[in-house]
Coordinates of C-alpha atoms and ligand atoms in Angstrom, one line a residue:
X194 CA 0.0 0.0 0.0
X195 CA 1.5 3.5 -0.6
X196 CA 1.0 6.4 2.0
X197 CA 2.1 9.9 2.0
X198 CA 3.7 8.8 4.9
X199 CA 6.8 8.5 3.2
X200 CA 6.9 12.1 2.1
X201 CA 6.9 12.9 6.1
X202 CA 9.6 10.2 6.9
X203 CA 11.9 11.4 4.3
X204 CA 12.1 14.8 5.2
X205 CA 13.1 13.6 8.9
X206 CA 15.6 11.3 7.9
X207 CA 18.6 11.8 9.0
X208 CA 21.4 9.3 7.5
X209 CA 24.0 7.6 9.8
X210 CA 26.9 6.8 8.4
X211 CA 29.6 5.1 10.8
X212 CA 32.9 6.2 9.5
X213 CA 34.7 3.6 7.7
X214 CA 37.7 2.1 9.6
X215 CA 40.2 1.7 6.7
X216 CA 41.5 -1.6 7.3
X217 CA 39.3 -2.8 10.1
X218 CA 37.4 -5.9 9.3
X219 CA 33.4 -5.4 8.8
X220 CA 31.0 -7.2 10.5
X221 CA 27.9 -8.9 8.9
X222 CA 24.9 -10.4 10.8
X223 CA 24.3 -13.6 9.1
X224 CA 20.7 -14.4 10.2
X225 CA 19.5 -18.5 9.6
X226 CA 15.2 -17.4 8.9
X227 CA 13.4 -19.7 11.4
X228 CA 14.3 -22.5 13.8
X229 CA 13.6 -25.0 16.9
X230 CA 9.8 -24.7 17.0
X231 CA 9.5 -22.8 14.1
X232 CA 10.1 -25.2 11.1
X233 CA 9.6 -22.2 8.3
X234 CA 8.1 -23.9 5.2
X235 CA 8.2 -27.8 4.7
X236 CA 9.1 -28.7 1.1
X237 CA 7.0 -31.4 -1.0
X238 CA 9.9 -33.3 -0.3
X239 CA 9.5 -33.2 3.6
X240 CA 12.3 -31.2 4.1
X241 CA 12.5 -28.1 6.3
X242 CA 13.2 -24.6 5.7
X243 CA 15.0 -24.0 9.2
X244 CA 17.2 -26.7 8.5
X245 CA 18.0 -25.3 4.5
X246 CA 18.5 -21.9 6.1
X247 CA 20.7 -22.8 8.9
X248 CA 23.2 -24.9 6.8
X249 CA 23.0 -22.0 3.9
X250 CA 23.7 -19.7 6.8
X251 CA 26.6 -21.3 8.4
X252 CA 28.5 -21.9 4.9
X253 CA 27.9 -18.3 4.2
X254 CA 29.5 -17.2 7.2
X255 CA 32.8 -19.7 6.3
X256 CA 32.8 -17.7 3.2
X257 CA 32.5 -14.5 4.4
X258 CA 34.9 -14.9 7.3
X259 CA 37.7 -16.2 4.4
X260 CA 36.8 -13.1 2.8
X261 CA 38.0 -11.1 5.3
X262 CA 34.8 -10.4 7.1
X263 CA 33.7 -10.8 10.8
X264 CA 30.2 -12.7 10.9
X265 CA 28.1 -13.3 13.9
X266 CA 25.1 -15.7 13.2
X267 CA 21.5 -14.4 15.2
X268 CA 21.3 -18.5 15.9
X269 CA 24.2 -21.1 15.6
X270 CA 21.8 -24.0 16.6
X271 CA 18.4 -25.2 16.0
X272 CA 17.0 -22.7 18.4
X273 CA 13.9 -20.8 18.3
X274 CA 14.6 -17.0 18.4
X275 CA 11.9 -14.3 18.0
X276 CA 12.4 -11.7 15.2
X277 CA 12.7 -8.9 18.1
X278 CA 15.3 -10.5 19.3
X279 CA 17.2 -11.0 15.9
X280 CA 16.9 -7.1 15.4
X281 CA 18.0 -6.6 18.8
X282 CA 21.2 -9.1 18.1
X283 CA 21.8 -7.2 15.0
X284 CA 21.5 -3.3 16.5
X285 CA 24.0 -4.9 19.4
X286 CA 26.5 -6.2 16.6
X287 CA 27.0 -3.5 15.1
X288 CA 27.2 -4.9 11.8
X289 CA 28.2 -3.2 8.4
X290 CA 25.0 -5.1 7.1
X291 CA 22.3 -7.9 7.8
X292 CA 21.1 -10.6 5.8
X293 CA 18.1 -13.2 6.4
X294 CA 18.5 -16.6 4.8
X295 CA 15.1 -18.2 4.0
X296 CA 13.6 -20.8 1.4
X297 CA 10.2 -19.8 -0.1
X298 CA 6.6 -21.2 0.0
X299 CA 3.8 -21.1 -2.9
X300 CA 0.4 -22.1 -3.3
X301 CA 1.2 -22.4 -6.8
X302 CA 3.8 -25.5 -6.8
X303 CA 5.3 -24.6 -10.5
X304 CA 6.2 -21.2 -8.5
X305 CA 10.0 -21.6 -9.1
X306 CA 13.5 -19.3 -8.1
X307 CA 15.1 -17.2 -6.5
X308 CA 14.3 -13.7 -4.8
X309 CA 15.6 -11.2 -2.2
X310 CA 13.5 -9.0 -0.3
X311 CA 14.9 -5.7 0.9
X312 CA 12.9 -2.5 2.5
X313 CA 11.7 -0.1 0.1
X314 CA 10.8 3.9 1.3
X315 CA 9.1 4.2 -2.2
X316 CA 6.3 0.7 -1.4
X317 CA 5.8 1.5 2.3
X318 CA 3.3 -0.2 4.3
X319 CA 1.2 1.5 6.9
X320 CA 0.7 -0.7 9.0
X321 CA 4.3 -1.8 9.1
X322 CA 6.0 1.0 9.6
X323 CA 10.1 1.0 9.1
X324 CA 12.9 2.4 11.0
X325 CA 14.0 5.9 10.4
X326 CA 17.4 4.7 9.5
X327 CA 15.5 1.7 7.0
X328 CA 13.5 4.4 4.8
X329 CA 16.7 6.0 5.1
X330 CA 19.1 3.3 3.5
X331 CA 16.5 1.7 0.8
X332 CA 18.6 3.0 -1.7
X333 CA 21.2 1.1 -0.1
X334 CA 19.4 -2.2 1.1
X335 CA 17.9 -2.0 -2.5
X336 CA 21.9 -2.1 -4.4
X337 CA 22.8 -5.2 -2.1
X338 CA 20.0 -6.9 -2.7
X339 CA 20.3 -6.7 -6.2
X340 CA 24.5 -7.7 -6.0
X341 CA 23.3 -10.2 -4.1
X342 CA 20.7 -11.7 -6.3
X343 CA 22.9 -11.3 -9.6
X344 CA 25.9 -13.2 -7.8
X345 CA 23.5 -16.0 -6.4
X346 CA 21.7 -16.9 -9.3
X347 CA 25.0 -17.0 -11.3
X348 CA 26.4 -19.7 -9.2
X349 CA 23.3 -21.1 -8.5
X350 CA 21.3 -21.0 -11.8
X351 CA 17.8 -20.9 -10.1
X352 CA 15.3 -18.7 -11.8
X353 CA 15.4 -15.2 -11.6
X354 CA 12.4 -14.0 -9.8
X355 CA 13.9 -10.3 -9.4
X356 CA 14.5 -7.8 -6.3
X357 CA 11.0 -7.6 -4.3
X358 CA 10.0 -4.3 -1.9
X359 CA 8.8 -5.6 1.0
X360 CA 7.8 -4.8 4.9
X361 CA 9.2 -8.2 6.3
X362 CA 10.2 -7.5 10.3
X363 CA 13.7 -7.9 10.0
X364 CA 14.5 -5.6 7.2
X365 CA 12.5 -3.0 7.7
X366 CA 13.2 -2.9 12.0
X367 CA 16.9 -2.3 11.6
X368 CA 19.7 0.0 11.6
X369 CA 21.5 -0.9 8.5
X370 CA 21.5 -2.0 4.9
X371 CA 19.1 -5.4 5.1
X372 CA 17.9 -8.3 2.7
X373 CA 15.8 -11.3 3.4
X374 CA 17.3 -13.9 0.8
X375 CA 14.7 -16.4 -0.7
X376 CA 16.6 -18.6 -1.9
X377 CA 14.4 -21.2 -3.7
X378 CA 11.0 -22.7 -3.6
X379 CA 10.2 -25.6 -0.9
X380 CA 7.0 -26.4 -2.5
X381 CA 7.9 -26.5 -5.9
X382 CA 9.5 -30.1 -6.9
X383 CA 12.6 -29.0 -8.5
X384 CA 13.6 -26.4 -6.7
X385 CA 13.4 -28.5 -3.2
X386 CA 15.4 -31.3 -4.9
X387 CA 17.9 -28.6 -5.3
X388 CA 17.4 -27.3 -1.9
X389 CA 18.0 -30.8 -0.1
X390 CA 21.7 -30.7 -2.3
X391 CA 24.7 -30.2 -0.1
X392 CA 26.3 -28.6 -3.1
X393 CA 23.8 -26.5 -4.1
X394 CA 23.7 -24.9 -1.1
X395 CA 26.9 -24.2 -1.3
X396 CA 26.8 -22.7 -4.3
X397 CA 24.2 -20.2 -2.9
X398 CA 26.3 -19.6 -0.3
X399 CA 28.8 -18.9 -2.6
X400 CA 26.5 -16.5 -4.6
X401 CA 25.6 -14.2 -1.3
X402 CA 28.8 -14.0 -0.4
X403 CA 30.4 -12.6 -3.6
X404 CA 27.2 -10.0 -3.5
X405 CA 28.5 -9.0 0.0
X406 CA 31.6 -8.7 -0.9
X407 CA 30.5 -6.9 -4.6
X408 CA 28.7 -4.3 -2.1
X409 CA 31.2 -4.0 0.8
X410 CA 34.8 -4.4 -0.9
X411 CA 36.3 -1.8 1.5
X412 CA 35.9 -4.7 3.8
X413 CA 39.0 -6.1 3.1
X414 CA 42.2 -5.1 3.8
X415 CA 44.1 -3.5 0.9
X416 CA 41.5 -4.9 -1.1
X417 CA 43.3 -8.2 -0.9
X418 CA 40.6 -10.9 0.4
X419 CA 42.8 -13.5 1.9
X420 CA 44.8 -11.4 4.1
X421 CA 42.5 -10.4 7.2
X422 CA 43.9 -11.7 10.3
X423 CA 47.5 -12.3 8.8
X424 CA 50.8 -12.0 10.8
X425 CA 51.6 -9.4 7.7
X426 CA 48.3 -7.5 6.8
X427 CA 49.7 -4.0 7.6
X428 CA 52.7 -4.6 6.0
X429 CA 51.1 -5.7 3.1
X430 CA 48.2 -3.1 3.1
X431 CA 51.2 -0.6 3.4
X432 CA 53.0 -2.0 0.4
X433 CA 50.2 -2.3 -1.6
X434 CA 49.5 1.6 -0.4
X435 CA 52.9 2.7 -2.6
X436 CA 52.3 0.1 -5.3
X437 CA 55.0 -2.0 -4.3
X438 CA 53.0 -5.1 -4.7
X439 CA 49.3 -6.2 -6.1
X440 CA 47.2 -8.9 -6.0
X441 CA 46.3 -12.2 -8.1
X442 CA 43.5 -13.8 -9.1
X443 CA 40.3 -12.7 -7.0
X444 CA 42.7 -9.7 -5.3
X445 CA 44.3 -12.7 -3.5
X446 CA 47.8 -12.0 -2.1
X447 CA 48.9 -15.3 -0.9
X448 CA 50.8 -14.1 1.8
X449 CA 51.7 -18.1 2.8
X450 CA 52.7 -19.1 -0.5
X451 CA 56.6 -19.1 -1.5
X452 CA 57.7 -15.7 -3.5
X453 CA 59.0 -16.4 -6.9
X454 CA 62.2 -14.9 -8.0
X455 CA 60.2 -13.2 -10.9
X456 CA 57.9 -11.5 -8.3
X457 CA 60.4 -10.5 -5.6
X458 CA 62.9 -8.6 -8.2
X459 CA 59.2 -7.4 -9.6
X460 CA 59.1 -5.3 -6.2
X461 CA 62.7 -4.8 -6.0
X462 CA 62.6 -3.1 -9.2
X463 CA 59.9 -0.7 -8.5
X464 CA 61.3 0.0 -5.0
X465 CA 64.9 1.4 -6.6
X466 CA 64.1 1.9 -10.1
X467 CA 66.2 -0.4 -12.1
X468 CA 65.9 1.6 -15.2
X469 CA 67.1 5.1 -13.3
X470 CA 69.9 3.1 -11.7
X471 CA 70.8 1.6 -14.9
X472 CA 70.8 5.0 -16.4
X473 CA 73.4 6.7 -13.6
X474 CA 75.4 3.8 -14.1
X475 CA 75.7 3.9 -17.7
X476 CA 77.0 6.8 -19.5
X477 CA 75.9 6.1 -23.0
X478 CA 73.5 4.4 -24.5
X479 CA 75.7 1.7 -26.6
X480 CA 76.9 0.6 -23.7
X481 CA 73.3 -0.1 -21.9
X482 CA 72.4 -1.4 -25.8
X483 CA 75.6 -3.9 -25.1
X484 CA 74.7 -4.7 -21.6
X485 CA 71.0 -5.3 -22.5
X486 CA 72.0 -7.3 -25.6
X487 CA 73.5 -9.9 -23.3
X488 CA 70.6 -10.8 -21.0
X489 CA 68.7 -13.0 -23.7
X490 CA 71.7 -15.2 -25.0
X491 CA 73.0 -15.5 -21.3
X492 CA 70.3 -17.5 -20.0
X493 CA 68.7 -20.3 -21.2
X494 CA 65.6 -20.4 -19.5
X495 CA 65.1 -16.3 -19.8
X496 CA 62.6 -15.3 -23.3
X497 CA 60.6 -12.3 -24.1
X498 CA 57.5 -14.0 -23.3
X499 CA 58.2 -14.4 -19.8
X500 CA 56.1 -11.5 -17.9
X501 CA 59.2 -10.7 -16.0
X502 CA 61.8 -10.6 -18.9
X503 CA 61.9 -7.1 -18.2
X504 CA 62.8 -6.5 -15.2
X505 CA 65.3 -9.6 -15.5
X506 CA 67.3 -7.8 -18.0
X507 CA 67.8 -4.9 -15.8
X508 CA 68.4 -6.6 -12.9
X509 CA 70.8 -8.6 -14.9
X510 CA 72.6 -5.7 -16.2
X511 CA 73.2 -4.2 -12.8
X512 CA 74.8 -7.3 -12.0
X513 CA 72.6 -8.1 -9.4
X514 CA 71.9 -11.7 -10.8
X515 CA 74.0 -13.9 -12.1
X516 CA 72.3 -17.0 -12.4
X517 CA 73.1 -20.7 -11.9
X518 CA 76.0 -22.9 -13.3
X519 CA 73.7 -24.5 -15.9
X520 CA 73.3 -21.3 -17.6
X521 CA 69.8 -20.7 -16.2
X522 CA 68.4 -17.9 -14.0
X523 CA 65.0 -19.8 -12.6
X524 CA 62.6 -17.1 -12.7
X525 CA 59.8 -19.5 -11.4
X526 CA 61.8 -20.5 -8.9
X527 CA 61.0 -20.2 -5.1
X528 CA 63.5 -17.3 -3.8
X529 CA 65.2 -18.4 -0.3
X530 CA 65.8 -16.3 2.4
X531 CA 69.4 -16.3 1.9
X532 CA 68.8 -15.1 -1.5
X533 CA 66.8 -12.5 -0.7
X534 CA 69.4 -11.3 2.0
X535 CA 72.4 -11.0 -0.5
X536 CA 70.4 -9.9 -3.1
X537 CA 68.7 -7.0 -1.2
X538 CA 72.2 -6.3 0.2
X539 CA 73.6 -6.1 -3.2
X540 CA 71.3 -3.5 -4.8
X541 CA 71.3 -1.5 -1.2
X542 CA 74.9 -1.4 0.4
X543 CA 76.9 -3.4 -2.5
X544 CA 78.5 -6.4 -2.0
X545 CA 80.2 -7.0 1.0
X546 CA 81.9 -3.7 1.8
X547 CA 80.3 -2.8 5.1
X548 CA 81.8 -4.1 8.3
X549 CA 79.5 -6.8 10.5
X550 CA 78.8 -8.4 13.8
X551 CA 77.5 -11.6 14.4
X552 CA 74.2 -9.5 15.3
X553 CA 72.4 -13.0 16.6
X554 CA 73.3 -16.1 17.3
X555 CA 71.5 -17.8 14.4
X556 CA 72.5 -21.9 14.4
X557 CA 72.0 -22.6 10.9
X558 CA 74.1 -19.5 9.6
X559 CA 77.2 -20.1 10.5
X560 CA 80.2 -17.8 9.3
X561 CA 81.3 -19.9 7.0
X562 CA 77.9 -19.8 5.2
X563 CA 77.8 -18.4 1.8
X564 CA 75.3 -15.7 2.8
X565 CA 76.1 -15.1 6.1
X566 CA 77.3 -12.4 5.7
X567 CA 74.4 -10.6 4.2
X568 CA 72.6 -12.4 6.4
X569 CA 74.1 -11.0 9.7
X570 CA 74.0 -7.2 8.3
X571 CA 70.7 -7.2 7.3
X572 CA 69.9 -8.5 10.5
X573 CA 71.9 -6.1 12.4
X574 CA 70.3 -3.4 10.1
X575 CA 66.6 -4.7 11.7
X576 CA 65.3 -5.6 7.8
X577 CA 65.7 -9.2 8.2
X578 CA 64.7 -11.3 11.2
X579 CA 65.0 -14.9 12.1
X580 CA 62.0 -16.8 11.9
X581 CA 62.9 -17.8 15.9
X582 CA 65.2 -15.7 18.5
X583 CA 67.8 -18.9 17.2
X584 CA 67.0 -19.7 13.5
X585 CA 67.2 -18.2 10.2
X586 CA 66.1 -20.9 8.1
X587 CA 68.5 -19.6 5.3
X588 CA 67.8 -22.0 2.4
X589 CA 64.2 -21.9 2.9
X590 CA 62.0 -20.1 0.5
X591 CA 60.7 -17.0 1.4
X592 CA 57.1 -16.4 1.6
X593 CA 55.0 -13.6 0.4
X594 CA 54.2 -12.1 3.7
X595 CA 58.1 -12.9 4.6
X596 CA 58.4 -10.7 1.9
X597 CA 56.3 -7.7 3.0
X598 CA 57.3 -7.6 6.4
X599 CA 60.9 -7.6 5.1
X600 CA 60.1 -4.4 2.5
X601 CA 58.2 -3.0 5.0
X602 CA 60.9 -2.4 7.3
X603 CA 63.2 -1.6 4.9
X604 CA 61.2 0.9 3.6
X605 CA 60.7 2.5 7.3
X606 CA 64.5 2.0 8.0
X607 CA 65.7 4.0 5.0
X608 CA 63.1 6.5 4.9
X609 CA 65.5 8.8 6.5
X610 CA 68.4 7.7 4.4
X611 CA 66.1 8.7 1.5
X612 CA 65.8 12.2 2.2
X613 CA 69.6 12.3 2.1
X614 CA 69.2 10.8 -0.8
X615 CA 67.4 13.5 -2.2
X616 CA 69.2 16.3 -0.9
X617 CA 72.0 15.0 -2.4
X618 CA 70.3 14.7 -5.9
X619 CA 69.3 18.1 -5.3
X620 CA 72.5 19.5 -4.1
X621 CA 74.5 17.9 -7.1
X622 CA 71.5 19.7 -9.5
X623 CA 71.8 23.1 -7.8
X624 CA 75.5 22.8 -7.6
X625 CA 75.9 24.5 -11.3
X626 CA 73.8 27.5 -9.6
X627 CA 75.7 27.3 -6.7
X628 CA 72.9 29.6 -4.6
X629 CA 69.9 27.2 -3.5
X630 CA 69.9 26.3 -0.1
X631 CA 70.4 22.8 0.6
X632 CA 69.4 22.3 4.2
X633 CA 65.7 21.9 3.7
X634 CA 65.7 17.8 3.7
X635 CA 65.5 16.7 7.9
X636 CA 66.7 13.9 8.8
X637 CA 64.5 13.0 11.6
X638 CA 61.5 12.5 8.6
Ligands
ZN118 ZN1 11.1 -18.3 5.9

């Protein structure tokens, strides 16, 4: 029924938005429709919609919670819980959004699909009145139902029964953007046959999820969706803040999985700028043409088609890699930590000229090891750490996240040297003038 009772209601509105904590995660109330005495609908198959909801509900929050998102479920048992008291969960959650997981009911059995209710200011119902804050965030209760439908009947491939206003209890009694999720129909034949498959359900699951995340995507840190919770987060969040490093398939950084040596002198070279290295090194361009020319032939296992040939023949022709004794260079190779110590010495300090102590008593470097050296400086220096108080675990590889926290504090250790760095670049430039100032870098930046 329509009023002109929404006229009044939207002039009154006043919109809440909670500020958005950068990297924090986002909570979602994940609410499983009906439950203990309260069967919902029975299908024609004799199956119950509490128990459908409950086990949609419950993969949905697995999904979400690998998404980067904390979940708390209005019921995690077959419980009876009044809708009052699922609003009242919700408002106490605080959540960035709520949604309701139900399975439908029709008189008609060839009804068929898949809906999703949301709270509409524009189809308001008298005698159901909404929250303030509901008329107030239709719009936005109205966009996440629709992500959420798209993304659910693309996995799931029920019938598209559209986006539908309604004055349900739950989404129009709440505080932020709401949806009750219909996800198929109990009475019709096909659709409960569906309903009763373990995989199906998942694939519903599956669908809600990616129209959460479609809708809330500032929920995950960096905008990487497997790093919430890591040991590394901020250290990646922060790299991927100066475009240092980016993620995968899915924005997926993989911060467990081994760091190639493609991708780690892929960061290395936009951290120092091969090219402008090469350029100060090289006086002429025949002789960077000479040095180039040798990258290809050198290696047997290096091509233009690889997606780091690039950068390999500019970290080649700074002599920072020289490859194995069978000719190759192994640019899908895990990198080890030792590697990556001598290697990030080499294009930092140069090789082996500053003086060291044995900064910690690592067991498996000792000073005879190859890298050890490297090893202890960086160390010392506070860029490389064991992965105990005792061990280095040198000919390990190094993981992505290993990675991170490693660039991470390199980056914060040399962000003084840096400003030298540039007052030295723009001492040598003003030299010719001989009248600028050069005392305006600080070192305590
Ligand atoms: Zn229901």
């Amino acid at each position: 029924m329509r009023t002109g009772l929404c006229n009044l209601l939207l002039t009154a509105v006043v919109l809440i938005a909670a500020p958005v904590q950068a990297f924090a995660a986002q909570t979602v109330v994940v609410d499983a429709g009906h439950g203990g005495s309260d069967p919902g609908a029975v299908g024609v198959n004799g199956l119950y919609e509490k128990t459908v909801n409950y086990d949609i509900a419950t993969k949905l929050r697995q999904l979400l919670i690998k998404l980067g998102y904390d979940v708390v479920l209005t019921r995690d048992s077959d419980e009876y819980i009044s809708l009052a008291e699922r609003v009242d969960m919700t408002a106490r959650a605080t959540p960035a959004l709520f949604v309701s997981v139900h399975a439908n009911s029709h008189t008609n059995a060839n009804v068929n699909g898949s809906l999703v209710l949301y709270y509409d200011k524009d189809y308001p119902q008298e005698s159901y009145p909404a929250t303030d804050a509901m008329t107030a965030l239709s719009p936005e209760s109205k966009q996440l139902a629709s992500l959420v439908l798209q993304n659910m009947v693309s996995e799931a491939g029920f019938a598209d029964k559209g986006i539908v206003p309604s004055a349900a209890y739950v989404i129009r009694m709440g505080q932020v953007p709401s949806i009750l999720v219909e996800t198929a129909f109990l009475s019709n034949k096909s659709d409960a046959a569906l309903l009763a498959d373990e995989s199906v359900r998942m694939k519903l699951a599956t669908g809600i999820a990616k129209g959460i995340a479609a809708y809330l995507p500032q929920a995950l840190p960096g905008g990487f969706s497997d790093i919430s919770g890591h040991w590394a987060s901020d250290a990646i969040v922060r790299l991927k803040d100066k475009g240092l490093v980016e993620g995968g398939i899915g924005n997926r950084y993989e911060p467990d999985k081994p760091m190639t040596r493609a991708e780690w002198l892929t960061i290395a070279d936009r951290l120092f700028h091969f090219d402008t290295l090469i350029q100060s090194k090289t006086a002429n361009q025949t002789v960077r043409q000479t040095v180039y020319g040798n990258a290809e032939t050198t290696f047997k296992d290096l091509n233009g088609k690889h997606w780091a040939y690039e950068t390999f023949r500019r970290a080649i022709s700074l002599g920072y890699i020289s490859g194995y004794e069978d000719g190759t260079v192994r640019p899908d190779q895990a990198v080890t930590r030792s590697e990556v110590a001598a290697l990030l010495e080499r294009m930092t300090d140069g090789p082996n000229s500053s003086p060291w102590t044995k900064a910690a008593d690592f067991t498996d470097v000792p000073l005879t090891y190859w890298a050890s050296g490297s090893i202890y400086r960086m160390k010392q220096k506070g860029i490389l750490n064991g992965i105990t108080e005792k061990t280095f675990a040198p000919a390990r590889s190094m993981t992505r996240a290993e990675m991170a926290a490693m660039i991470d504090r390199y980056v914060a250790a040399s962000a003084t040297k840096e400003a030298k760095g540039a007052l030295t670049a723009n001492a040598l430039k003003d030299s010719t003038a001989a009248k600028v100032p050069v005392s305006t870098a600080n070192d305590s930046k």
